[in-house]
Short mmCIF file of C-alpha atoms in Angstrom, two decimals:
data_model
loop_
_atom_site.label_atom_id
_atom_site.label_comp_id
_atom_site.label_asym_id
_atom_site.label_seq_id
_atom_site.Cartn_x
_atom_site.Cartn_y
_atom_site.Cartn_z
CA PRO A 180 5.86 40.35 54.50
CA MET A 181 8.98 38.38 52.50
CA SER A 182 10.99 40.44 51.28
CA GLU A 183 11.55 39.00 47.77
CA PRO A 184 7.99 39.23 46.02
CA GLY A 185 6.56 36.00 44.88
CA ALA A 186 3.99 35.03 42.81
CA ILE A 187 0.57 34.21 43.79
CA VAL A 188 -1.11 31.55 41.78
CA VAL A 189 -5.30 31.46 41.12
CA GLY A 190 -6.90 27.78 40.83
CA GLY A 191 -4.52 25.03 40.56
CA TYR A 192 -5.51 22.35 37.90
CA ALA A 193 -2.91 21.20 35.99
CA ASN A 194 -1.93 24.66 34.15
CA GLY A 195 -1.74 25.82 37.63
CA VAL A 196 0.91 23.16 39.38
CA GLY A 197 2.70 23.96 35.38
CA ALA A 198 2.82 27.61 36.30
CA VAL A 199 3.63 27.02 40.36
CA ARG A 200 6.63 24.99 38.74
CA ALA A 201 7.34 27.08 36.44
CA LEU A 202 8.26 30.06 38.96
CA ALA A 203 9.05 28.18 41.76
CA THR A 204 12.36 26.36 39.56
CA ARG A 205 13.95 29.87 38.71
CA GLY A 206 13.44 30.74 42.69
CA VAL A 207 10.09 32.37 42.41
CA PRO A 208 8.04 31.72 46.22
CA VAL A 209 4.70 30.70 45.51
CA ASP A 210 1.88 30.78 46.51
CA VAL A 211 -1.41 28.57 45.05
CA VAL A 212 -5.88 29.59 45.38
CA LEU A 213 -7.80 26.41 45.28
CA THR A 214 -10.95 27.60 42.90
CA MET A 215 -12.10 23.72 41.82
CA PRO A 216 -12.64 20.93 44.38
CA GLU A 217 -10.30 18.38 42.16
CA ASP A 218 -7.06 21.17 42.18
CA ILE A 219 -4.55 19.07 42.20
CA ALA A 220 -1.45 21.80 43.02
CA GLN A 221 -1.43 22.49 46.58
CA HIS A 222 0.41 18.84 46.80
CA SER A 223 3.68 19.75 44.54
CA ARG A 224 6.81 20.46 46.37
CA TYR A 225 7.12 24.40 44.99
CA VAL A 226 4.22 25.35 47.07
CA ARG A 227 4.89 27.56 50.24
CA ARG A 228 0.93 27.73 51.03
CA HIS A 229 -2.15 27.23 49.57
CA TYR A 230 -6.03 28.64 50.09
CA ARG A 231 -8.54 26.83 49.69
CA LEU A 232 -11.68 29.25 47.87
CA GLY A 233 -13.84 26.28 46.43
CA GLU A 234 -15.99 26.73 43.08
CA LEU A 235 -14.82 30.55 42.47
CA ALA A 236 -18.09 30.49 39.51
CA GLU A 237 -20.03 30.63 42.12
CA ARG A 238 -19.02 33.04 44.56
CA PRO A 239 -16.55 35.01 42.32
CA GLU A 240 -16.09 38.20 45.29
CA SER A 241 -14.01 35.53 47.65
CA LEU A 242 -10.57 35.91 45.61
CA ILE A 243 -11.15 39.28 46.60
CA GLU A 244 -11.69 39.21 49.74
CA LEU A 245 -8.43 36.08 50.14
CA LEU A 246 -5.91 39.00 48.65
CA GLU A 247 -7.38 41.58 50.66
CA GLN A 248 -7.34 39.80 53.87
CA HIS A 249 -3.80 39.16 53.39
CA LYS A 250 -2.41 41.49 51.41
CA ALA A 251 -0.13 42.66 54.03
CA ASP A 252 1.84 39.63 53.44
CA TRP A 253 1.83 39.42 49.26
CA ARG A 254 2.57 43.15 49.24
CA GLY A 255 4.11 43.59 45.86
CA TRP A 256 2.94 40.20 44.88
CA ALA A 257 2.30 39.69 41.11
CA ILE A 258 -1.20 37.66 40.56
CA LEU A 259 -0.82 34.71 37.57
CA PRO A 260 -4.82 33.04 36.45
CA THR A 261 -4.67 30.14 35.45
CA ASN A 262 -8.31 29.67 34.78
CA ASP A 263 -11.51 32.21 33.20
CA ASP A 264 -12.98 32.62 36.71
CA ALA A 265 -10.30 33.91 38.15
CA LEU A 266 -9.06 35.74 35.27
CA LYS A 267 -12.87 37.51 35.19
CA VAL A 268 -12.50 38.79 38.25
CA LEU A 269 -9.28 40.16 38.83
CA ALA A 270 -9.99 42.56 35.71
CA GLN A 271 -13.31 43.75 36.99
CA HIS A 272 -11.05 44.70 40.47
CA HIS A 273 -8.49 46.40 38.64
CA GLU A 274 -7.80 49.66 39.72
CA ARG A 275 -8.69 47.80 43.15
CA LEU A 276 -5.96 45.86 44.11
CA ALA A 277 -3.66 47.48 41.22
CA PRO A 278 -1.76 49.71 44.51
CA ASP A 279 -1.32 45.91 46.68
CA PHE A 280 -0.44 43.56 43.77
CA ARG A 281 1.32 43.16 40.46
CA LEU A 282 -1.47 42.63 38.15
CA ILE A 283 -0.72 40.59 34.62
CA GLN A 284 -4.04 41.24 33.31
CA PRO A 285 -5.00 44.91 31.95
CA PRO A 286 -8.58 46.37 33.11
CA TRP A 287 -11.83 44.90 32.33
CA GLU A 288 -12.28 47.11 29.14
CA VAL A 289 -9.47 44.81 27.35
CA THR A 290 -10.01 41.72 29.19
CA ARG A 291 -14.20 41.69 27.68
CA GLN A 292 -13.15 40.98 25.03
CA LEU A 293 -11.54 37.80 25.12
CA VAL A 294 -13.47 36.58 27.63
CA ASP A 295 -16.60 37.80 24.86
CA LYS A 296 -16.36 35.63 22.06
CA ASP A 297 -18.59 38.03 20.46
CA LEU A 298 -16.41 40.88 21.34
CA THR A 299 -13.81 38.89 20.09
CA TYR A 300 -14.84 38.04 16.10
CA ALA A 301 -15.46 41.10 15.97
CA ALA A 302 -11.90 42.51 16.50
CA ALA A 303 -11.30 39.99 13.85
CA GLY A 304 -12.95 40.99 11.90
CA LYS A 305 -11.74 44.40 12.29
CA VAL A 306 -8.79 43.25 11.29
CA GLY A 307 -8.70 40.73 8.93
CA VAL A 308 -8.23 37.74 11.12
CA ASP A 309 -10.86 34.39 9.30
CA THR A 310 -14.05 33.25 12.14
CA ALA A 311 -16.08 30.57 11.68
CA ARG A 312 -19.62 31.64 10.47
CA SER A 313 -22.09 33.32 12.93
CA TYR A 314 -25.21 32.70 12.14
CA GLY A 315 -26.51 35.23 14.88
CA PRO A 316 -27.88 34.49 18.68
CA ALA A 317 -28.86 31.64 20.31
CA GLU A 318 -32.58 32.51 21.01
CA CYS A 319 -35.82 30.71 20.43
CA GLU A 320 -37.02 34.12 17.47
CA ASN A 321 -33.62 33.35 15.92
CA ILE A 322 -33.54 30.27 14.96
CA ARG A 323 -37.57 30.12 13.68
CA ASN A 324 -37.34 31.80 10.02
CA LEU A 325 -32.72 30.49 9.86
CA ASP A 326 -31.58 28.81 7.28
CA VAL A 327 -28.34 27.43 8.65
CA THR A 328 -25.50 24.05 7.13
CA TYR A 329 -25.93 21.69 10.07
CA PRO A 330 -24.48 20.50 12.17
CA VAL A 331 -24.18 24.17 14.01
CA LEU A 332 -21.97 24.80 17.19
CA VAL A 333 -23.74 27.01 20.15
CA LYS A 334 -21.30 28.52 21.92
CA PRO A 335 -21.34 30.69 24.72
CA LEU A 336 -19.68 33.59 24.27
CA GLU A 337 -18.15 33.52 28.13
CA GLY A 338 -17.26 29.91 27.83
CA HIS A 339 -16.56 29.97 31.91
CA LEU A 340 -19.90 30.29 32.58
CA PHE A 341 -21.51 27.65 30.28
CA SER A 342 -18.91 25.08 31.39
CA ALA A 343 -19.80 25.21 34.95
CA ARG A 344 -23.27 24.58 33.93
CA PHE A 345 -23.51 22.60 31.43
CA GLY A 346 -19.98 20.20 31.82
CA THR A 347 -19.23 21.23 28.78
CA LYS A 348 -17.49 24.12 26.14
CA LEU A 349 -20.74 23.72 23.35
CA PHE A 350 -23.45 22.38 22.29
CA LEU A 351 -23.88 20.51 19.11
CA ALA A 352 -26.91 20.06 16.75
CA ARG A 353 -27.07 18.03 14.37
CA ASN A 354 -30.51 18.76 13.51
CA SER A 355 -33.37 21.43 13.35
CA ARG A 356 -34.55 19.32 16.68
CA GLU A 357 -32.12 19.54 18.34
CA LEU A 358 -30.85 23.25 17.96
CA SER A 359 -34.43 24.02 19.27
CA ARG A 360 -33.10 21.51 21.91
CA ALA A 361 -29.71 23.35 23.40
CA VAL A 362 -31.07 26.52 22.71
CA GLU A 363 -34.23 25.67 24.45
CA ARG A 364 -31.65 24.59 27.40
CA VAL A 365 -29.56 28.25 26.96
CA GLU A 366 -32.03 30.81 26.96
CA SER A 367 -33.56 28.84 30.65
CA ALA A 368 -29.84 29.00 31.80
CA ARG A 369 -29.42 32.35 30.36
CA ILE A 370 -26.01 31.82 29.48
CA ARG A 371 -26.02 33.87 26.65
CA CYS A 372 -24.97 31.36 22.97
CA GLY A 373 -24.38 32.55 19.17
CA LEU A 374 -25.01 29.87 16.97
CA TYR A 375 -21.97 28.78 14.36
CA ASP A 376 -20.39 27.13 11.81
CA TYR A 377 -18.87 23.80 12.35
CA ILE A 378 -15.30 23.24 11.42
CA PRO A 379 -14.36 19.65 9.99
CA GLY A 380 -11.83 18.09 10.67
CA PRO A 381 -10.53 16.06 13.57
CA ASP A 382 -8.58 17.61 16.55
CA ASN A 383 -4.83 17.68 15.19
CA LEU A 384 -6.38 20.50 12.88
CA LEU A 385 -6.05 22.69 15.45
CA PHE A 386 -3.07 25.72 16.30
CA ASP A 387 -2.21 28.39 18.89
CA CYS A 388 0.03 30.47 18.30
CA GLN A 389 0.71 30.77 22.47
CA LEU A 390 2.76 33.85 23.08
CA TYR A 391 3.21 36.86 25.82
CA MET A 392 2.80 40.05 24.92
CA THR A 393 4.68 43.68 26.67
CA ARG A 394 3.39 45.95 28.44
CA SER A 395 4.93 48.58 25.45
CA GLY A 396 3.24 46.13 22.55
CA GLN A 397 5.31 44.06 21.50
CA PRO A 398 5.55 39.86 20.64
CA THR A 399 7.94 37.95 22.97
CA GLY A 400 8.23 34.12 23.79
CA VAL A 401 5.93 33.30 20.18
CA PHE A 402 5.55 29.81 20.01
CA PHE A 403 3.35 27.20 18.09
CA LYS A 404 1.63 23.78 18.68
CA ARG A 405 -0.02 21.44 17.17
CA LYS A 406 -2.94 19.65 19.19
CA LEU A 407 -2.93 16.29 18.44
CA ARG A 408 -5.93 14.58 20.49
CA LEU A 409 -8.85 16.59 23.41
CA SER A 410 -10.33 15.92 25.94
CA PRO A 411 -13.15 15.30 25.21
CA PRO A 412 -12.71 14.98 21.54
CA ARG A 413 -13.53 17.41 19.53
CA PHE A 414 -14.44 20.23 21.76
CA GLY A 415 -12.80 19.55 24.77
CA VAL A 416 -8.77 21.08 25.82
CA GLY A 417 -5.99 19.41 24.59
CA ARG A 418 -4.23 15.80 25.78
CA ALA A 419 -1.28 15.80 23.41
CA ALA A 420 -0.17 18.40 21.58
CA GLU A 421 2.66 18.49 19.76
CA THR A 422 5.91 21.68 18.37
CA VAL A 423 5.16 22.55 15.44
CA GLU A 424 6.55 25.40 12.64
CA ALA A 425 3.73 27.71 11.81
CA SER A 426 4.60 31.83 11.53
CA GLU A 427 1.49 32.33 9.36
CA LEU A 428 0.36 33.07 12.39
CA THR A 429 2.72 35.03 13.74
CA GLU A 430 1.35 38.17 12.15
CA PRO A 431 -2.95 37.90 12.15
CA SER A 432 -2.30 37.11 16.64
CA VAL A 433 -0.26 39.52 17.31
CA GLU A 434 -2.56 42.47 14.92
CA LEU A 435 -5.48 40.87 16.81
CA LEU A 436 -3.67 41.62 20.05
CA ARG A 437 -3.42 45.25 19.24
CA TYR A 438 -5.98 46.17 17.89
CA MET A 439 -7.51 44.49 20.89
CA GLY A 440 -4.52 46.17 23.67
CA TRP A 441 -3.49 43.52 25.48
CA ARG A 442 -1.00 42.93 27.20
CA GLY A 443 -0.05 39.80 28.33
CA ILE A 444 0.04 36.60 28.51
CA ALA A 445 -1.96 34.73 24.90
CA SER A 446 -2.81 31.47 23.31
CA VAL A 447 -4.27 32.53 20.28
CA SER A 448 -6.50 29.31 18.98
CA TYR A 449 -6.87 28.83 14.93
CA LYS A 450 -8.47 25.34 13.03
CA LEU A 451 -7.01 25.12 9.58
CA ASP A 452 -10.78 24.25 8.13
CA PRO A 453 -10.35 21.12 5.79
CA ARG A 454 -12.53 23.18 2.96
CA ASP A 455 -10.79 26.03 1.18
CA GLY A 456 -6.88 25.21 3.58
CA ARG A 457 -7.44 28.70 5.56
CA PHE A 458 -7.18 29.41 10.02
CA ARG A 459 -10.20 30.25 11.24
CA LEU A 460 -10.20 31.67 14.40
CA ILE A 461 -11.57 30.10 17.17
CA GLU A 462 -10.52 31.55 20.99
CA VAL A 463 -7.67 33.94 22.33
CA ASN A 464 -7.14 33.53 25.65
CA GLY A 465 -5.46 35.17 27.92
CA ARG A 466 -4.33 33.60 31.14
CA CYS A 467 -2.21 30.97 31.64
CA PRO A 468 -3.06 27.94 29.61
CA LEU A 469 -3.07 24.46 30.19
CA GLY A 470 -0.12 23.36 27.33
CA HIS A 471 2.18 25.33 27.97
CA GLY A 472 4.36 23.43 29.89
CA LEU A 473 5.33 21.93 26.34
CA ALA A 474 6.83 25.90 25.39
CA ARG A 475 8.89 25.67 28.72
CA ARG A 476 10.23 22.73 27.82
CA ALA A 477 11.23 24.22 24.50
CA GLY A 478 12.52 27.35 26.15
CA ILE A 479 10.07 30.02 26.34
CA ASN A 480 8.47 30.56 30.34
CA HIS A 481 5.21 32.67 29.61
CA PRO A 482 4.85 32.45 33.42
CA LEU A 483 8.00 33.47 33.99
CA LEU A 484 8.20 36.22 31.15
CA ALA A 485 4.52 37.66 33.05
CA PHE A 486 5.82 37.66 37.01
CA SER A 487 9.30 39.25 35.45
CA GLU A 488 7.76 42.00 33.74
CA ALA A 489 5.05 42.55 36.16
CA VAL A 490 7.78 42.46 39.72
CA SER A 491 11.06 44.44 37.22
CA GLY A 492 9.56 45.42 34.67
CA GLU A 493 11.41 43.50 32.20
CA ALA A 494 10.11 40.17 30.21
CA ALA A 495 12.71 37.38 30.95
CA GLY A 496 11.86 33.87 29.94
CA ASP A 497 12.23 33.51 26.43
CA GLU A 498 15.57 31.74 25.75
CA PRO A 499 14.40 28.68 22.94
CA ASN A 500 16.21 25.93 22.95
CA GLY A 501 15.55 24.04 20.17
CA TRP A 502 13.81 20.64 21.94
CA GLU A 503 11.31 18.99 19.48
CA GLY A 504 8.28 16.48 20.95
CA VAL A 505 5.50 16.08 22.26
CA TRP A 506 3.48 17.67 25.24
CA ILE A 507 0.64 15.09 27.56
CA HIS A 508 -1.85 15.63 30.37
CA LEU A 509 -1.09 11.37 30.73
CA HIS A 510 -3.93 11.54 33.38
CA ALA A 511 -6.34 12.23 31.00
CA ASP A 512 -4.94 10.78 27.25
CA LEU A 513 -5.40 7.37 28.75
CA LEU A 514 -8.88 7.81 30.47
CA TYR A 515 -10.28 9.64 27.05
CA SER A 516 -8.41 7.36 24.62
CA ALA A 517 -9.63 4.11 26.47
CA TRP A 518 -12.90 5.08 26.58
CA CYS A 519 -14.16 6.87 23.17
CA GLY A 520 -10.73 6.51 21.30
CA ARG A 521 -12.66 3.38 18.92
CA ARG A 522 -15.67 6.37 18.58
CA GLU A 523 -13.14 9.13 17.80
CA GLY A 524 -11.12 7.36 15.59
CA LEU A 525 -7.84 6.53 16.93
CA ASN A 526 -5.17 5.82 15.11
CA ARG A 527 -3.13 3.95 17.54
CA SER A 528 0.25 3.75 15.66
CA GLU A 529 -0.58 7.70 15.55
CA PHE A 530 -1.46 7.45 19.23
CA TRP A 531 2.09 5.27 20.57
CA ARG A 532 3.91 7.44 18.32
CA SER A 533 3.20 9.94 21.05
CA TYR A 534 5.22 7.82 23.40
CA ARG A 535 8.22 6.43 21.58
CA GLY A 536 9.83 10.28 21.12
CA PRO A 537 11.35 13.20 22.85
CA LYS A 538 8.38 13.92 25.21
CA THR A 539 7.17 16.76 28.44
CA TYR A 540 4.18 15.68 30.68
CA ALA A 541 1.61 18.49 31.95
CA VAL A 542 1.50 17.33 35.24
CA TRP A 543 4.13 13.94 36.50
CA SER A 544 6.95 15.26 37.63
CA PRO A 545 9.42 11.98 39.11
CA ARG A 546 10.90 15.11 40.82
CA ASP A 547 7.58 16.19 42.02
CA PRO A 548 4.87 13.00 41.74
CA LYS A 549 2.27 14.25 44.55
CA PRO A 550 0.22 16.02 42.03
CA PHE A 551 -0.32 12.82 40.13
CA LEU A 552 -0.76 10.27 42.11
CA THR A 553 -3.59 12.71 43.41
CA GLN A 554 -5.15 12.97 40.71
CA TRP A 555 -5.15 9.75 39.66
CA ALA A 556 -6.14 8.87 43.69
CA HIS A 557 -9.54 11.54 42.37
CA THR A 558 -10.35 9.51 39.39
CA LEU A 559 -10.31 6.34 41.18
CA ARG A 560 -12.38 7.44 43.19
CA LYS A 561 -15.14 8.53 40.42
CA ALA A 562 -14.17 5.33 38.68
CA GLY A 563 -15.78 4.24 41.80
CA ARG A 564 -18.80 5.99 41.34
CA MET A 565 -19.38 5.42 38.16
CA LEU A 566 -19.44 1.50 38.62
CA MET A 567 -21.59 1.70 41.09
CA GLY A 568 -24.38 3.65 39.30
CA GLY A 569 -24.87 5.41 35.60
CA ASP A 570 -25.11 9.37 36.61
CA GLU A 571 -21.61 9.36 36.10
CA ARG A 572 -21.00 7.44 33.69
CA GLY A 573 -23.95 9.34 31.54
CA GLU A 574 -22.55 13.00 32.39
CA VAL A 575 -19.11 11.54 30.15
CA ALA A 576 -21.41 10.49 27.98
CA ARG A 577 -22.61 13.78 27.18
CA ARG A 578 -19.35 15.18 27.01
CA VAL A 579 -17.56 13.59 24.71
CA GLN A 580 -20.46 14.18 21.27
CA LEU A 581 -18.81 13.47 18.89
CA PRO A 582 -19.92 14.81 14.63
CA ALA A 583 -19.61 12.25 11.48
CA GLU A 584 -16.96 13.64 9.62
CA PRO A 585 -17.42 14.49 5.70
CA ALA A 586 -14.04 12.19 4.39
CA MET A 587 -11.18 15.35 3.57
CA VAL A 588 -8.10 15.84 3.20
CA ALA A 589 -6.30 18.46 4.82
CA ARG A 590 -3.00 19.81 5.07
CA ALA A 591 -2.37 19.94 9.05
CA GLY A 592 0.73 21.79 9.33
CA ASN A 593 4.12 21.22 9.15
CA PRO A 594 5.21 19.77 12.49
CA ALA A 595 8.84 20.02 12.90
CA ARG A 596 10.10 16.65 13.97
#
C-alpha cells in the first residue's frame, strides 16, 4: 500500500476528468473507477490506475465489491463520486465502508434527501425555499380528474434511474394525451415520478450555487454560475456556463443544506421564474457536478476541499482569484448547437461571445489531450452509425423536448464579466 493517501474518483465522464485534474495537479494520487461505456477519464495522464465496472446502474453492488477487493491498496483513501449511481450506493454502504475509506458524503438517511426529489422539495418547503408547483404523483389514478396548466413535467424522484431507462432527464407533456402516455410509460417501468409545473424561459435563467459544507456545517468555497446552454436544450446538463454574482442564493442554499444535515460538495440549482422574478429550486446535487471546472478556474477547488477535509480534517482549496469568464463543454456545445441550435433559438452572437472572451473547458486541455480526443472518437463512431440508420437519430431527437415559450422578459442575473 502507498503511504500517501489518494483519491478514488468514481465515474469517468467529463466531470470525472475535471475531478482527476483538480486533485492530481495538486499532487494527490488518483485512481478512477469507470461506470459507463463512454467514460474517458482513464486516458488522462494524471490517472494512476483505472478499473472498469460497466453500467453501474445495472449492478450497483459491483462498486462495493471492487472497493473491498482493493482495500489493502486503498485503505485511508478518499472516495469522490461524480454521478448519482455512485453517490447512492456509497451512501447506502456508508457504515460498511467507513472503517477502511474516507467517505465524502453522509450516510443514506441524509443523502436520500438529495437523491429523492420529493424529499428535496419537502425540505425546501420547511425552510421556505420556493419550488415549482407540484401536482402530485405521476400515476394514472392521480391524473384522471387533475386540473393542470400545460405544459407539465413528468419528473423522476430518482433521476439516475429514469435516465438509465429512458435516455432523458424527464418527460414534457404539452397536453392531456401526452401526459397520459408519459404516465403510462413511467408506471410500466415502475419508476416513481412527480408532476410539476414547467417554469418557462430560456436556459440562461438557470443558476447554480456551488459550495462545500464542512463537517461543522459551515459553508466554504461558495461560487455562483449561470448556465448559458444545455445539452439537450431546456432539460439537459450544462454545456456552457459563465461566472455570475448571485449572492442572494447563498442564504437559502445554506439553510436548506443545513436542514438536511448535508456535509460535502453541493450544487444547488435554481431557475429564475420570469412570471414573478423569484428563484425556484430545481434540484440539489451532492456529488462533483459537471461544471465544477468553472469554479476551479476561479480559484475554488471543490474536489480538493472535499479530499483535504476527508483525509486531514481541514478543508483547503478555497482561494478565489477573481477570474471571470465562461466554461464550455466543447464537445457537447458544438454538437448540440449544430444539431438543434435553430430549434432552441440559439443567438449566434451570444454563442460566439462565449468563445471570444476568457474561457475554460470541461475536457479539452493541451497538457492532457487524450480524454478529449477519445471523446471525439466516440462521437465519430456514433455519427457513422447515425448515418447508417435512424435508430440513433431518433434517440437524439427524443432527447430534445422544446416547449413553445411565451414572450417574456425577465431579469437574468448580473453577469460578473
